[in-house]
Each structure stands twice: as structure tokens, then as C-alpha cells.
Coordinates of C-alpha atoms in Angstrom, one line a residue:
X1 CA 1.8 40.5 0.7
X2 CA 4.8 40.0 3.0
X3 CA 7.3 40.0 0.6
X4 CA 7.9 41.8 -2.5
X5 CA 9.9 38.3 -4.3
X6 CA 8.0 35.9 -6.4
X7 CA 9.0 32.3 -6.4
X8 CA 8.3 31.0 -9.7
X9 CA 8.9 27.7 -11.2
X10 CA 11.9 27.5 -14.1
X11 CA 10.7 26.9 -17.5
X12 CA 14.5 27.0 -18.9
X13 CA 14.9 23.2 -18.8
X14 CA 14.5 21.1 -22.5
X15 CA 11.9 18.8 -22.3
X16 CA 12.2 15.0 -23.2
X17 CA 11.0 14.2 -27.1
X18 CA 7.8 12.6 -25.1
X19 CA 6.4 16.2 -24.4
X20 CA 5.7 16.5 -28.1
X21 CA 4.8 13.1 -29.0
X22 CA 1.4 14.2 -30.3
X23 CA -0.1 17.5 -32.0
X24 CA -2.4 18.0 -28.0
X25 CA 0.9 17.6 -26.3
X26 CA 2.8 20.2 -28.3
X27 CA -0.4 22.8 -28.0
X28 CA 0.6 22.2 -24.0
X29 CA 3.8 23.1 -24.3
X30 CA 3.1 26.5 -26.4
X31 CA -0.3 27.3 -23.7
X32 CA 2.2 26.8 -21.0
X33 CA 5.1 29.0 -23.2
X34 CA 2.3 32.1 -23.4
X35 CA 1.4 31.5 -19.1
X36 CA 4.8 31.9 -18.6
X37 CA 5.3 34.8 -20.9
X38 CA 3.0 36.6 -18.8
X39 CA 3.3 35.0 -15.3
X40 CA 7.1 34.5 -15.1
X41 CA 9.4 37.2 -12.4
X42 CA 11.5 37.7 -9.9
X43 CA 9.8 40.6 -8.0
X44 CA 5.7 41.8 -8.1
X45 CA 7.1 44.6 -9.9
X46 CA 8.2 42.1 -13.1
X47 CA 5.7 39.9 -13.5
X48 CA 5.8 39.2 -17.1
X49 CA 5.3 41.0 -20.5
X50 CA 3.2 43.2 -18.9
X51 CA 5.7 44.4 -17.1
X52 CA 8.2 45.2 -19.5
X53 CA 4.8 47.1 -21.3
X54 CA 4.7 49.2 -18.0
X55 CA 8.7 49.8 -18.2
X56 CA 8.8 50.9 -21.4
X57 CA 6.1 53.7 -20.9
X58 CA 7.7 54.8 -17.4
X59 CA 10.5 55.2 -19.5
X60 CA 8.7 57.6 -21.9
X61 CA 7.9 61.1 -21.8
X62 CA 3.9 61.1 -20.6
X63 CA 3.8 58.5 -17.6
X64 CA 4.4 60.4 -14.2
X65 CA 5.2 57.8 -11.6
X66 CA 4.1 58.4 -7.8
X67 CA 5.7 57.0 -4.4
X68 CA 5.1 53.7 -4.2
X69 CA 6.5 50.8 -4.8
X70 CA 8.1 49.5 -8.1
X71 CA 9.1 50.8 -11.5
X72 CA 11.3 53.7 -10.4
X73 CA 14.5 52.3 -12.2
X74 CA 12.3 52.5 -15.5
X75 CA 11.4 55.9 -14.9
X76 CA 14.7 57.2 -13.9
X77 CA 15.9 55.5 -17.0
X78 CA 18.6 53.0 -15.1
X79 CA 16.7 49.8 -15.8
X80 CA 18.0 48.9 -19.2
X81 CA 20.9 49.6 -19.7
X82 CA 22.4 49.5 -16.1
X83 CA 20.7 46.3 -16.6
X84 CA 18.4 45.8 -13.8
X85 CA 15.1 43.3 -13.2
X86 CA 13.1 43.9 -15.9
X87 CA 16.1 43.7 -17.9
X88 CA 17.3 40.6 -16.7
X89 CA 13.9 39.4 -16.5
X90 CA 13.1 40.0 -20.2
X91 CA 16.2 37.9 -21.4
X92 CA 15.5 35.3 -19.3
X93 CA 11.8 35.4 -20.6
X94 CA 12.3 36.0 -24.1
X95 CA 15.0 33.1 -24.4
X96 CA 13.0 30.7 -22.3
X97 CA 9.7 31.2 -24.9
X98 CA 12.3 30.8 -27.8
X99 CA 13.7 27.9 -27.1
X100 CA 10.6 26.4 -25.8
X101 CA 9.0 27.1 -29.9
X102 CA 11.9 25.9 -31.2
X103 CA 11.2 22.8 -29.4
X104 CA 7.4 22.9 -31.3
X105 CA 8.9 23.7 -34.1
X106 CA 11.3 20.6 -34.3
X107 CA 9.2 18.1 -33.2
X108 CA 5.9 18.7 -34.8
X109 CA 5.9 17.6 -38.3
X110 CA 6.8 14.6 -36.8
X111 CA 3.5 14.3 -34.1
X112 CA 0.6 12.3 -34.0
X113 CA -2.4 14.5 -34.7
X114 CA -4.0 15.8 -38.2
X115 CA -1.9 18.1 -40.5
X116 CA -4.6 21.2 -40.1
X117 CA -3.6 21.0 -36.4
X118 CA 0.1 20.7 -36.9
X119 CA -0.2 23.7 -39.1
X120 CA -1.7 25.7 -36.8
X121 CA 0.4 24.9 -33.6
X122 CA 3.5 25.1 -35.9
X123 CA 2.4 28.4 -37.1
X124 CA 1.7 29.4 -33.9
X125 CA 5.1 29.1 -32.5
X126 CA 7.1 30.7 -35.7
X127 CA 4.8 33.7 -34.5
X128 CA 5.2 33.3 -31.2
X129 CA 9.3 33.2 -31.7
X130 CA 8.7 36.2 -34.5
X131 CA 7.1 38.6 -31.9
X132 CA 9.6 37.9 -29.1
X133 CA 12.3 38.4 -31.8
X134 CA 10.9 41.2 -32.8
X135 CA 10.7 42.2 -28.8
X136 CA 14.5 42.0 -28.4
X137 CA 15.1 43.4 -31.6
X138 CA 13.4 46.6 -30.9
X139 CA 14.9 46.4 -26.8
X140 CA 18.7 45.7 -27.0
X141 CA 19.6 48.3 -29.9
X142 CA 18.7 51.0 -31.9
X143 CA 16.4 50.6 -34.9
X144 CA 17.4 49.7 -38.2
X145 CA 16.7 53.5 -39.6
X146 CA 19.8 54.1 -37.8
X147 CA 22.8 53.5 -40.1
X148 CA 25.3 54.3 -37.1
X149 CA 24.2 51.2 -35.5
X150 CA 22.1 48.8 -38.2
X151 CA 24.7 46.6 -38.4
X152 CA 26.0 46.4 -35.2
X153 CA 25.9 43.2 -32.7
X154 CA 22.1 43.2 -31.4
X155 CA 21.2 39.5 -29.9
X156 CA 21.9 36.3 -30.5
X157 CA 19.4 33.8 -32.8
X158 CA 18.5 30.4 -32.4
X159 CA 16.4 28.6 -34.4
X160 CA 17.0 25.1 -32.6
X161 CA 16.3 23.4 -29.6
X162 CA 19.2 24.1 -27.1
X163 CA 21.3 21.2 -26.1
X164 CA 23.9 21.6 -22.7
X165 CA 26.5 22.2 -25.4
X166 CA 25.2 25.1 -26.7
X167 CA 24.1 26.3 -23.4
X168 CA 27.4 26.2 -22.4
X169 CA 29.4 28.2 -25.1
X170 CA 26.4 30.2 -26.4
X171 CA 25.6 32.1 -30.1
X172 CA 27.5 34.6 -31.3
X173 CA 25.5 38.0 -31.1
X174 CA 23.6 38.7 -34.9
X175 CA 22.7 42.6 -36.1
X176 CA 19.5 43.7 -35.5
X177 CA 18.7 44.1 -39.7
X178 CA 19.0 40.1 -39.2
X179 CA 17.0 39.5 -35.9
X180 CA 14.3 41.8 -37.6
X181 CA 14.6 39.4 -40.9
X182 CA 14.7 36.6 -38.4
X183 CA 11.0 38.0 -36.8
X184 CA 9.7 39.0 -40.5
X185 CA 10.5 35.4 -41.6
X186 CA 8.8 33.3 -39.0
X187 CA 5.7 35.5 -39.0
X188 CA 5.7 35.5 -42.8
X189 CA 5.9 31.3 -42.6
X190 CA 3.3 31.4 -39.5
X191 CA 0.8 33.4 -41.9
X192 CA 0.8 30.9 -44.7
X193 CA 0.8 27.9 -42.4
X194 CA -2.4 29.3 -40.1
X195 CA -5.7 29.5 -42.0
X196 CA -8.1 32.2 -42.7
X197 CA -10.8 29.4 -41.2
X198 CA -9.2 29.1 -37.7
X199 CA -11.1 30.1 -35.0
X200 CA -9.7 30.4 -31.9
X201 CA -13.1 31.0 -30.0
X202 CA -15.3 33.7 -28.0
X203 CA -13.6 33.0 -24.5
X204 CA -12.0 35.8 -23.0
X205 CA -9.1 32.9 -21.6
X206 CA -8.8 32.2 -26.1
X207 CA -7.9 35.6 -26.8
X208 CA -3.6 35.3 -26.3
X209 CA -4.4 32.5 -29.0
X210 CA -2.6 33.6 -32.5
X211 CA -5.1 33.6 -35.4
X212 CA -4.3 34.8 -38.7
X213 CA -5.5 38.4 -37.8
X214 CA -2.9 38.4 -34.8
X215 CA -0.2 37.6 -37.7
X216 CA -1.4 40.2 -39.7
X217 CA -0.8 42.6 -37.2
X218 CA 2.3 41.5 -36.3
X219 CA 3.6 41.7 -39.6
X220 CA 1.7 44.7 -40.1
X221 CA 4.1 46.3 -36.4
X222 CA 7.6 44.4 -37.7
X223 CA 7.5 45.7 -41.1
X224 CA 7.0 49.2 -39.7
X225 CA 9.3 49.1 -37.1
X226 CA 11.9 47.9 -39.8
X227 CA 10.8 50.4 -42.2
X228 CA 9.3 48.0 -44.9
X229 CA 6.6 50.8 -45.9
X230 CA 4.4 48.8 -48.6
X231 CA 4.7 45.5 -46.5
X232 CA 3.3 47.1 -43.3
X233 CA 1.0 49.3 -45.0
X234 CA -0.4 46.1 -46.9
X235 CA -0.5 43.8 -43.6
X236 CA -2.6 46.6 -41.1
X237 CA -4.9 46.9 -44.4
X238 CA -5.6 43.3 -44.5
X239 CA -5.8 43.1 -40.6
X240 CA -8.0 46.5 -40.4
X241 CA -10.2 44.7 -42.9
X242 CA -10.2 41.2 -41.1
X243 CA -11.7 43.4 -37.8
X244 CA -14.0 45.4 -40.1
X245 CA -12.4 48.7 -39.0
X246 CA -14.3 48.9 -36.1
X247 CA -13.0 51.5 -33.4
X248 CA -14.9 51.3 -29.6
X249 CA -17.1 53.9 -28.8
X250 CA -16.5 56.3 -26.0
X251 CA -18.4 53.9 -23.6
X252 CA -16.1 51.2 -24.2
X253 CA -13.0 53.6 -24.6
X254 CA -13.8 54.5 -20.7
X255 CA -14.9 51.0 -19.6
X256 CA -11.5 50.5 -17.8
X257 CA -9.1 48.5 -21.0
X258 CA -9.5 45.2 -19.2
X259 CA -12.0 43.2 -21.7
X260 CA -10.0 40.8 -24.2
X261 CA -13.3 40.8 -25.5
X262 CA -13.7 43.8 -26.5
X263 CA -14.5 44.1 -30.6
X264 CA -11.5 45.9 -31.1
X265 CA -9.4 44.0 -29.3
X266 CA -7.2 41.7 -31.8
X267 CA -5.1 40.4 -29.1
X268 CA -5.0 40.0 -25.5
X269 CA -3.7 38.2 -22.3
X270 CA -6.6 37.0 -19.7
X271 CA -6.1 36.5 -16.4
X272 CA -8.6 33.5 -14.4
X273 CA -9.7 32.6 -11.0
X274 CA -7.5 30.2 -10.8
X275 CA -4.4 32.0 -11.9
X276 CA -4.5 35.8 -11.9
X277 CA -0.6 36.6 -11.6
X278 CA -0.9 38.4 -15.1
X279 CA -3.0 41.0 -13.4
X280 CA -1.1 41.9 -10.9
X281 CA 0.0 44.2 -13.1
X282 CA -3.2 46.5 -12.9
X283 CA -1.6 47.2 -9.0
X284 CA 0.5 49.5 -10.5
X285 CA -2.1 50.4 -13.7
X286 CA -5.5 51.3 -11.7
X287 CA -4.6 54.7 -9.8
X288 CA -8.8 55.2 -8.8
X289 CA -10.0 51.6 -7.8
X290 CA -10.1 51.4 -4.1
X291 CA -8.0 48.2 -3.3
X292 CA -5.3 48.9 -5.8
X293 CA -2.1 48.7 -3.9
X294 CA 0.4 50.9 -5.7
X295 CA -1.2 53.3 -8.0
X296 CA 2.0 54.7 -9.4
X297 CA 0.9 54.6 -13.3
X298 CA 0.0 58.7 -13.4
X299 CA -0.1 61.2 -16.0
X300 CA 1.8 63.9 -17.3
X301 CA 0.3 67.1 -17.2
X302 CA 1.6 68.7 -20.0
X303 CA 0.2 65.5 -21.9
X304 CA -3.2 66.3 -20.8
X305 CA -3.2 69.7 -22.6
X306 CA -1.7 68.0 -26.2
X307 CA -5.7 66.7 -26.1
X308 CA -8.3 68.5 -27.9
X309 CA -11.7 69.4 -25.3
X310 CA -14.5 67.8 -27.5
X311 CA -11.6 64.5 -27.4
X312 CA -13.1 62.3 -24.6
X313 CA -10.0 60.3 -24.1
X314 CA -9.0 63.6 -22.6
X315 CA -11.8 62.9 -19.7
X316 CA -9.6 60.0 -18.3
X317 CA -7.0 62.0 -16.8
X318 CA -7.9 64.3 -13.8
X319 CA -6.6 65.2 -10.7
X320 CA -7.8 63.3 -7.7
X321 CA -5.9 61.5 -4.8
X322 CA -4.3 58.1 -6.0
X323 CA -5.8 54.9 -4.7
X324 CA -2.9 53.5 -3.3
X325 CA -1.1 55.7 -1.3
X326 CA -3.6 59.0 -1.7
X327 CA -1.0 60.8 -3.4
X328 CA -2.8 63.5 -5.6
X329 CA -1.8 63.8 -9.2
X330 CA -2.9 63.3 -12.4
X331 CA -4.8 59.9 -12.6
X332 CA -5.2 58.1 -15.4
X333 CA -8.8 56.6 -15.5
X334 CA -8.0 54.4 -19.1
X335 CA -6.5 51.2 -16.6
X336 CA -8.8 49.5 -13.9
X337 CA -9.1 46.3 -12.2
X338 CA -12.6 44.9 -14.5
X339 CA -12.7 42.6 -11.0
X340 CA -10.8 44.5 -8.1
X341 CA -11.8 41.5 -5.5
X342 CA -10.5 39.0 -7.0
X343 CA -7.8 40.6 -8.9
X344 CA -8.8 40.1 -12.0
X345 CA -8.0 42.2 -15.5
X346 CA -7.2 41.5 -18.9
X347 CA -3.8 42.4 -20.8
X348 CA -4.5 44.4 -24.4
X349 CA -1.8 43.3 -26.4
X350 CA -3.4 44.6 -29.9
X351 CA -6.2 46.7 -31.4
X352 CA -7.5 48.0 -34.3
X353 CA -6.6 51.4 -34.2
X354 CA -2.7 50.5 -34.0
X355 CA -3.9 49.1 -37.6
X356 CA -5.0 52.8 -38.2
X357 CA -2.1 54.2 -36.9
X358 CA 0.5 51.7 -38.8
X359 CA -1.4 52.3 -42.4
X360 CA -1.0 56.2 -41.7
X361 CA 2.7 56.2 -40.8
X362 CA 3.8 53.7 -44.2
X363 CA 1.3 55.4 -46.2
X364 CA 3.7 58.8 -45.7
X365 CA 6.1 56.9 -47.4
X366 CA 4.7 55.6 -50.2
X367 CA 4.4 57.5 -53.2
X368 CA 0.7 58.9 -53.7
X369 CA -0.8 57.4 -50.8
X370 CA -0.5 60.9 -48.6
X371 CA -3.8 61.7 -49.0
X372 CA -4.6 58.3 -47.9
X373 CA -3.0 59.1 -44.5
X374 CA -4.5 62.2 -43.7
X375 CA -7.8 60.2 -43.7
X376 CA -6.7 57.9 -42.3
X377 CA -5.5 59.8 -39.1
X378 CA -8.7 61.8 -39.4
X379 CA -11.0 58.9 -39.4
X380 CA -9.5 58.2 -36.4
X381 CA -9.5 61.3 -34.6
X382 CA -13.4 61.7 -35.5
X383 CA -13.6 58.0 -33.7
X384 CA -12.4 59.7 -30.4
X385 CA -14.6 62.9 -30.7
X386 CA -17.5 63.4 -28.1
X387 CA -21.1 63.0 -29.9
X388 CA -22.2 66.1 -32.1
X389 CA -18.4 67.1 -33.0
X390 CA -16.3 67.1 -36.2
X391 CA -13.1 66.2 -36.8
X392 CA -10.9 69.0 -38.7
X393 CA -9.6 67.9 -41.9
X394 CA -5.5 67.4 -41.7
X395 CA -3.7 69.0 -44.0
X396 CA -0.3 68.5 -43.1
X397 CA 2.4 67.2 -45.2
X398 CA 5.7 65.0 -45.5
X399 CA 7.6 65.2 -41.9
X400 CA 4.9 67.6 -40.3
X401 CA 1.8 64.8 -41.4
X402 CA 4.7 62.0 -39.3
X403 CA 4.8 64.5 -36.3
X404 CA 1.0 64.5 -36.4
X405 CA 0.8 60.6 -36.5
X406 CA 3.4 60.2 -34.1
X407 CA 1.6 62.7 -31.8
X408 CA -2.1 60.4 -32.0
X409 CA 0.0 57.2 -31.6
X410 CA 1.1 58.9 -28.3
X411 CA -2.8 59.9 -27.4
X412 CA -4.0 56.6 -28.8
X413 CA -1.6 54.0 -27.2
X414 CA -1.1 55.7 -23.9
X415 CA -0.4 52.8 -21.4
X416 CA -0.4 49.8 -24.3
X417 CA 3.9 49.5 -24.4
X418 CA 4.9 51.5 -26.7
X419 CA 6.4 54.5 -25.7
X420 CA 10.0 53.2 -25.6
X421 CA 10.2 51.8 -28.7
X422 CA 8.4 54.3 -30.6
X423 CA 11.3 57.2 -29.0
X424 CA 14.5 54.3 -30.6
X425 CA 13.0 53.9 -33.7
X426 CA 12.0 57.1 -34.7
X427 CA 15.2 58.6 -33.0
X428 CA 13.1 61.5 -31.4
X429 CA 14.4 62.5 -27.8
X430 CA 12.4 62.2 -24.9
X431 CA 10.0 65.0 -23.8
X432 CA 9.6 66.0 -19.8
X433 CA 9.1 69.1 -18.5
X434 CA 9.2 70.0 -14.9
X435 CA 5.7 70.5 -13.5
X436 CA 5.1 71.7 -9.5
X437 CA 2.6 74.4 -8.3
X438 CA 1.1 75.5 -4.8
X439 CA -2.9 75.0 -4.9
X440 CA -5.4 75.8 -2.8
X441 CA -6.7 73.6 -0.7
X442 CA -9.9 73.2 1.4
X443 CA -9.8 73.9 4.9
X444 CA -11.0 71.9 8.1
X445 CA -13.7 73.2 10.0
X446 CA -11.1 74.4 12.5
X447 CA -9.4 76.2 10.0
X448 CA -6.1 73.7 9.3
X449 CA -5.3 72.6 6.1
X450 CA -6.9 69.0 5.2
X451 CA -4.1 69.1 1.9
X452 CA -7.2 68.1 -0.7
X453 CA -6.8 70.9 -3.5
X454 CA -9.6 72.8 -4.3
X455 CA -11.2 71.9 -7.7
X456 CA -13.5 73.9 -10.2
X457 CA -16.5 72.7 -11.9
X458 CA -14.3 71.1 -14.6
X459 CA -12.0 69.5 -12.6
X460 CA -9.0 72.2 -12.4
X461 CA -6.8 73.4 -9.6
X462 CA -6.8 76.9 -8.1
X463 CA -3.0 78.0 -8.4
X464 CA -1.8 79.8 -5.2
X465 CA 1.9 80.5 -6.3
X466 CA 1.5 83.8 -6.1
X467 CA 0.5 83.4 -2.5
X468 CA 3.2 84.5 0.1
X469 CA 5.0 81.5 2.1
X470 CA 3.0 81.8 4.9
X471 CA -0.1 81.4 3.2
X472 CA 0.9 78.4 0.6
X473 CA 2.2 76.7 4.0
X474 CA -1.3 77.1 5.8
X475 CA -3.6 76.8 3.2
X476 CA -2.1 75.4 0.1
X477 CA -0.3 71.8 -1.0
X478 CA 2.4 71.4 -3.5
X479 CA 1.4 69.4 -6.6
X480 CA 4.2 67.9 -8.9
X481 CA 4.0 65.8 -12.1
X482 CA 8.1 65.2 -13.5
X483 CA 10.2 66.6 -11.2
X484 CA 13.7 67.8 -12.0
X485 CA 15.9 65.3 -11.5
X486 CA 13.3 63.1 -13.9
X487 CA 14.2 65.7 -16.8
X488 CA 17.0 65.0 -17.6
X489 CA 19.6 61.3 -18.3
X490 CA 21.1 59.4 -14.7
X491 CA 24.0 61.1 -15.4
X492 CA 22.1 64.6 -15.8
X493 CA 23.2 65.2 -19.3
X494 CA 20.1 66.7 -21.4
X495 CA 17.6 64.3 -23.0
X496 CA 19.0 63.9 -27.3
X497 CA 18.0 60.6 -29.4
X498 CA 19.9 58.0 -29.5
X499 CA 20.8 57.5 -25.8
X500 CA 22.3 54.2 -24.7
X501 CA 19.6 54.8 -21.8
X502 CA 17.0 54.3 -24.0
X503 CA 18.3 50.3 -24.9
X504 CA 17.9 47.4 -22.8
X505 CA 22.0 45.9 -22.4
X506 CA 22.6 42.5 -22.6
X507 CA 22.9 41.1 -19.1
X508 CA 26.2 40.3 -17.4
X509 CA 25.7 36.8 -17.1
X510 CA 24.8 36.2 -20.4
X511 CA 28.5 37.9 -21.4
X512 CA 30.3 36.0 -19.2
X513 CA 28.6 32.8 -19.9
X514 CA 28.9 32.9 -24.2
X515 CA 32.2 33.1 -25.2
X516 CA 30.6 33.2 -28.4
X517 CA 28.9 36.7 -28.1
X518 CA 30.6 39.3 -29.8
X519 CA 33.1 36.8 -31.9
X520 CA 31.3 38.4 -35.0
X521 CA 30.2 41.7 -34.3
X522 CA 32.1 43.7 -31.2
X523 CA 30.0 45.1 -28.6
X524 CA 28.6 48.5 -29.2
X525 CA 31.1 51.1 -28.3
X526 CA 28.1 53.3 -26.2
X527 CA 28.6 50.1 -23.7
X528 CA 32.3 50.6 -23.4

């Protein structure tokens, strides 16, 4: 812990035709592709896919972050599109994985091995290459609901290994309606080419392993976040079906989201003895384990309140003193080390009730299928209910029943990634308040403040800002969740939709490097 840089080991090199010589050598090179995925930074506070998940829920309207280190470009908003280390650490990291399946991809039909094992691997790395398209297509513009900008130069695709010539001179940039058809396409080959049969196993270490549920979820999230209604609504049916439904109970809702194990898990990253870099992530995640170093992933206040009492996900934020620095704040209690000793946590990537969530939202859309959603979204809400409780029947309509599922995906997915992406593609603004009050605080036995607010049998503060100055000063502390300059953009214009700070911008290097970049479609006059 002396430094705050990570030496990593380049994956951006193209292997020799040797590497995929036969069907157990390609499966290397795509085991190694998803370790890098989630291993691969410059800096503690980038380590992988999990830390772009982290950015883009700093960068949304319920995650208060706390001094410490890491992350505070992402909250203020100045990571993407001024372009800093998660930014250039995504592009570097989504690239690196493409080119690496289009390697797989290439070779494999042509490797020793049995054709049920090429199909899998192959159809393993078109979804592999579909998700991370999918990743940059929802990153580096707005979505393709918005007309303005549908069109417009988004990120260049390759489909083939890169040679030094193309490295040199570079794709030109294609619109994000094609990078999504791009990430629709390879997941749609990857689910005829995997079969219903394949199993990737029971170990937690299997679980980052793409099975046909995983591609059924995938297309199930692309085809919603491209607004192909019937497509997603049919996918999260088939993948809702392929899980059973199941949705945890409260004990495993509370057990601390670090089991890719879990039964309602679909998909998720583990971390090992032997390699545990992916889980350094939960430094920033687990604000109550003692031994977490940074503690910096709080809660919103106001969020809190958007939580119905007899909703026991609402019991895993409360005010307390964070691990890492003692900072008090709203903690979340949904993210903890599952091993704090030896650093050890596993990544959620997908679950079930996304699947919920997904049907819901296309079933608004489709005609006759509105009653469908409000069960939908009230089967899950009666999931999330404390024993001996109800769940009121919705009865919202057309936008107002969207509002409501866009609210529970909020409540649902706190903390899983995607808070960012859900604010571009539904062009909704961001929501922060400013939150600070004086509480009272217990006293030492000499009398001097010991700056631990006072709380009432259910957990609440006693609010002193009533209290004259003199008073707050001896007896009270000042508790904040956003503070001002956190409400509104860097350049302290009111939050709106679609903000350029909301995007991830294509780095620097990568414009001065392709020539070829915006040769078809000019750069997006919000960059000028």
C-alpha cells in the first residue's frame, strides 16, 4: 500500500497463430481476456470493469461519496468526458478484449478440438465482443432514442484481428444505431452457436463463464437499451424462465452481494487466493467491514426515504461512522468483503430481477402487455417486502407505470452499474439535492463533544439546527450527504438530460493516433 499505481502487464500485443492452434489453447486466450477484463488498471481506483461499475453510479444521482481516496472525478462528473483514468482505462480495456475475440474468432474454426467445443468458445467470444460493444456503445454517446444524436460518430468497430497496419492508421468512428447492431449481432450468433446443454459448473471461479442464460440476458439488456421492445421483452422471459424466477430472500438480499453463487446470480466475476485484484474493488464498496480502506461508496439520503418501511432493502442504509476513515454518513450495508482478510469478494454482473425489471419496462411498450408489467413490478416489490406484508397493487399507466419501473430499477440495482447508463438512455437529468444538518451528539464524561451523533431506537439523528451557534459548536457535528458544489455540472450550470458530462469522450490519444476517426461521421459538436 505505498503507492496508489498498479503495474500491470500489457495484453494489447497480437499473439502468434500458435496461441490458437487448438480448441484448449483458444479457451486460454478468452480465460485470460475475462482476468484482464477485471484485473487490468493504471491506479487502485481502476482496477477493471468493476471500476467503471463504481464510476458510473458515483456519477448518478443516489451514491454519496466520502473523503477518501479515489472516484472523485466520477462523482464531480469530470471523468468522462474530460477524459480521465477510468476513461482512458475503459478504451484501453474494451479494445484490448475486442481484439483479443477477434483473435478466437478467426482462428477457431480452424483448431484442433471437437466442434461442440469450438462452438462454445466461439460463441463465447462473439458474446464477449457483443457485451463490450454494447459497453462502449452505451459510454461514448447518447442512446439511440435520441434522434439528435443516433446517427452521429460513436466508436469505431472491428471485427478482425489487428495487424501494425491498422494499428497505425485506425477505423473510422461508426454511429452508435450500428455499434448497437454490431453487439445485437454477435450475441444473437453466440446464442445459436452455445447450447441449451452447456454447463459451465457449480464453482464460484465458473461463474464469469457465458452460458446460454448469460446470452439471454445480454440480449434481453441490448435490446432494451436499443429500444427493441418485443426482442428484449422475449429474451428476459426466456432468461427469467431458464433461472426459474427465483428472487433471494431477505437473508440473502442482506448477506453482503459477494456470492457468484448465489441462485439469483446469472453472472458474476470471482476473485481467488491466488489472484484477488478484482476485489479490490470492495475497498471502496464495504463502508462497515473493519479493514476496508476507503469506504467512500455512501448513500444518498434523500434515496433512503424513496423506500417503503416494510421494504427491507431499506434496512441497509443507516447512519453510522464509515470504516475507513470514520466519516459518519449514510452507509450502505448491500457491499461487503464475503472474506475481509484475505481480500476476497465476488463481482455481480447479472441477476434475475434485472430480468424482472427489463420484461416490465418493454412490456410498456408493447401493445396489451400493460397489465403484464404492473405484475410484473409488483411481483417484485412483494419479493423485497419484510415477512407478513403485502405488496399494493400498481395501477399506474403509460409514462407514470415507466417512472415507477425506472424508480424500482434505481432501488433494485443500487450499486450493480447502472446508474449512468440508465440517466443517457432514458434522457432523464440527474437528481441531487443538497443535504447538511447539525445533530446532536453524545458528550464525554468531561462534558466535550466526542462528534458520534446521537441515534434513536430506529436508527435516526436528533437535528439540532435550531440550536444557537454556540451550542451546535459544543455539542453538535455537521452531517452532509451531496454537498453543493456536487449539485450542479463542473461548470455549475444546472443538471438537464443530455449533458456531454454524462458520456465517456474518446481519448486524446486515440484522436491523434487514427487519422481515420471521424473521416465518416464528424465529431459530435457538444466536444467542440
Amino acid at each position: 500500500m505505498a503507492s496508489c499505481d498498479l503495474d500491470t502487464t500489457p495484453t494489447n500485443y497480437l499473439p502468434s497463430e500458435d496461441a490458437f492452434k487448438t480448441t484448449a489453447r483458444c479457451e486460454s486466450v478468452l480465460n485470460g481476456t475475462w482476468s484482464s477484463l477485471f484485473t487490468n488498471g493504471s491506479t487502485y481506483a481502476s482496477i477493471g470493469l468493476g471500476s467503471i461499475m463504481m464510476n458510473d453510479d458515483f456519477a448518478g444521482s443516489d451514491v454519496v461519496r466520502t473523503t477518501s481516496y479515489g472516484y472523485s472525478s466520477s462523482y464531480s462528473l469530470t471523468n468522462g468526458y474530460g477524459r480521465g483514468e477510468i476513461n482512458d482505462m475503459a478504451w484501453d480495456l474494451f479494445y484490448d478484449a475486442i481484439n483479443n475475440c477477434n483473435n478466437i474468432i478467426a482462428y477457431i474454426d480452424q483448431a484442433e478440438g471437437s466442434e461442440e467445443d469450438k462452438n462454445i468458445i466461439k460463441g463465447q467470444a462473439l458474446a464477449t465482443r457483443g457485451y463490450v460493444y454494447m459497453l462502449l456503445a452505451t459510454h461514448y454517446s447518447f442512446g439511440v432514442g435520441n434522434e439528435k444524436y443516433a446517427n452521429n460518430a460513436c466508436v469505431p468497430i472491428y471485427t478482425e484481428p489487428t495487424d501494425l497496419n491498422m494499428a497505425l492508421t485506425g477505423k473510422p468512428a461508426s454511429t452508435v444505431k450500428d455499434v448497437f447492431q454490431r453487439s445485437l449481432t454477435d450475441l444473437g450468433d453466440a446464442y445459436s452457436l452455445i447450447p441449451d446443454n452447456y454447463n459451465r459448473g457449480i464453482n464460484a471461479t465458473d461463474q464469469y463463464r457465458i452460458d446460454k442464460t448469460v446470452v439471454k440476458g445480454l440480449l434481453a439488456r441490448t435490446n432494451l437499451y436499443a429500444g427493441e421492445w418485443q426482442a428484449a421483452y422475449n429474451y428476459a422471459d426466456e432468461a427469467m424462465t431458464a433461472k426459474g424466477k427465483y428472487l433471494m430472500s431477505e437473508e440473502e438480499f442482506k448477506s453482503g452481494f459477494n456470492d457468484a453463487t448465489n441462485e439469483e446470480w446469472m453472472w458474476g466475476f470471482s476473485s481467488t487466493l491466488e489472484d484477488n485484484l478484482a476485489a479490490y474493488n470492495f475497498n471502496f464498496k464495504d463502508c462497515t467491514t473493519e479493514g476496508s480502506y476507503y469506504s467512500c461508496f455512501n448513500v444518498d439520503p434523500f434515496f433512503k426515504e424513496k423506500f417503503e418501511d416494510n421494504d427491507y432493502r431499506k434496512d441497509l442504509f443507516r447512519w453510522g461512522a464509515n470504516a475507513g476513515y470514520g466519516e459518519w454518513t449514510m452507509l450502505n450495508y448491500k457491499f461487503k468483503f464475503a472474506d475481509i482478510n484475505n481480500g476476497l469478494g465476488d463481482i455481480i454482473l447479472m441477476r434475475v430481477a434485472e430480468m424482472f425489471l427489463i420484461k416490465a419496462e418493454a412490456a410498456t411498450h408493447l401493445p396489451g402487455k400493460e397489465g403484464e408489467a404492473q405484475s410484473l413490478l409488483k411481483e417484485l416489490r412483494q419479493a423485497r417486502l419484510k415477512a407478513g406484508n403485502t405488496a399494493a397493487e400498481v395501477t399506474a399507466t403509460g409514462d407514470e407505470l415507466r417512472e415507477e419501473i425506472w424508480l424500482e430499477r434505481r432501488k433494485e440495482l443500487w450499486g450493480e452499474g447502472f446508474s449512468l447508463t440508465d440517466l443517457i438512455r432514458n434522457q432523464k437529468s440527474l437528481e441531487r439535492k443538497n443535504w447538511s444538518h447539525y445533530v446532536e451528539c453524545i458528550l464525554n464524561p468531561d462534558g466535550s463533544n466526542s462528534n458520534i451523533p446521537i441515534l434513536d431506537e430506529n436508527g435516526e439523528l436528533t437535528y439540532a439546527d435550531d440550536k444557537p451557534e454556540s451550542y451546535k459548536k459544543e455539542r453538535c457535528t455537521l452531517l452532509q450527504g451531496h454537498i453543493a458544489s456536487r449539485t450542479v455540472f463542473p461548470d455549475g450550470s444546472e443538471f438537464e438530460p443530455n449533458s456531454k458530462y454524462y458520456l465517456f469522450r474518446i481519448p486524446e490519444q486515440e484522436e491523434l493516433q487514427n487519422a481515420n476517426l471521424y473521416t465518416e461521421h464528424p465529431m459530435l459538436p457538444l466536444y467542440n
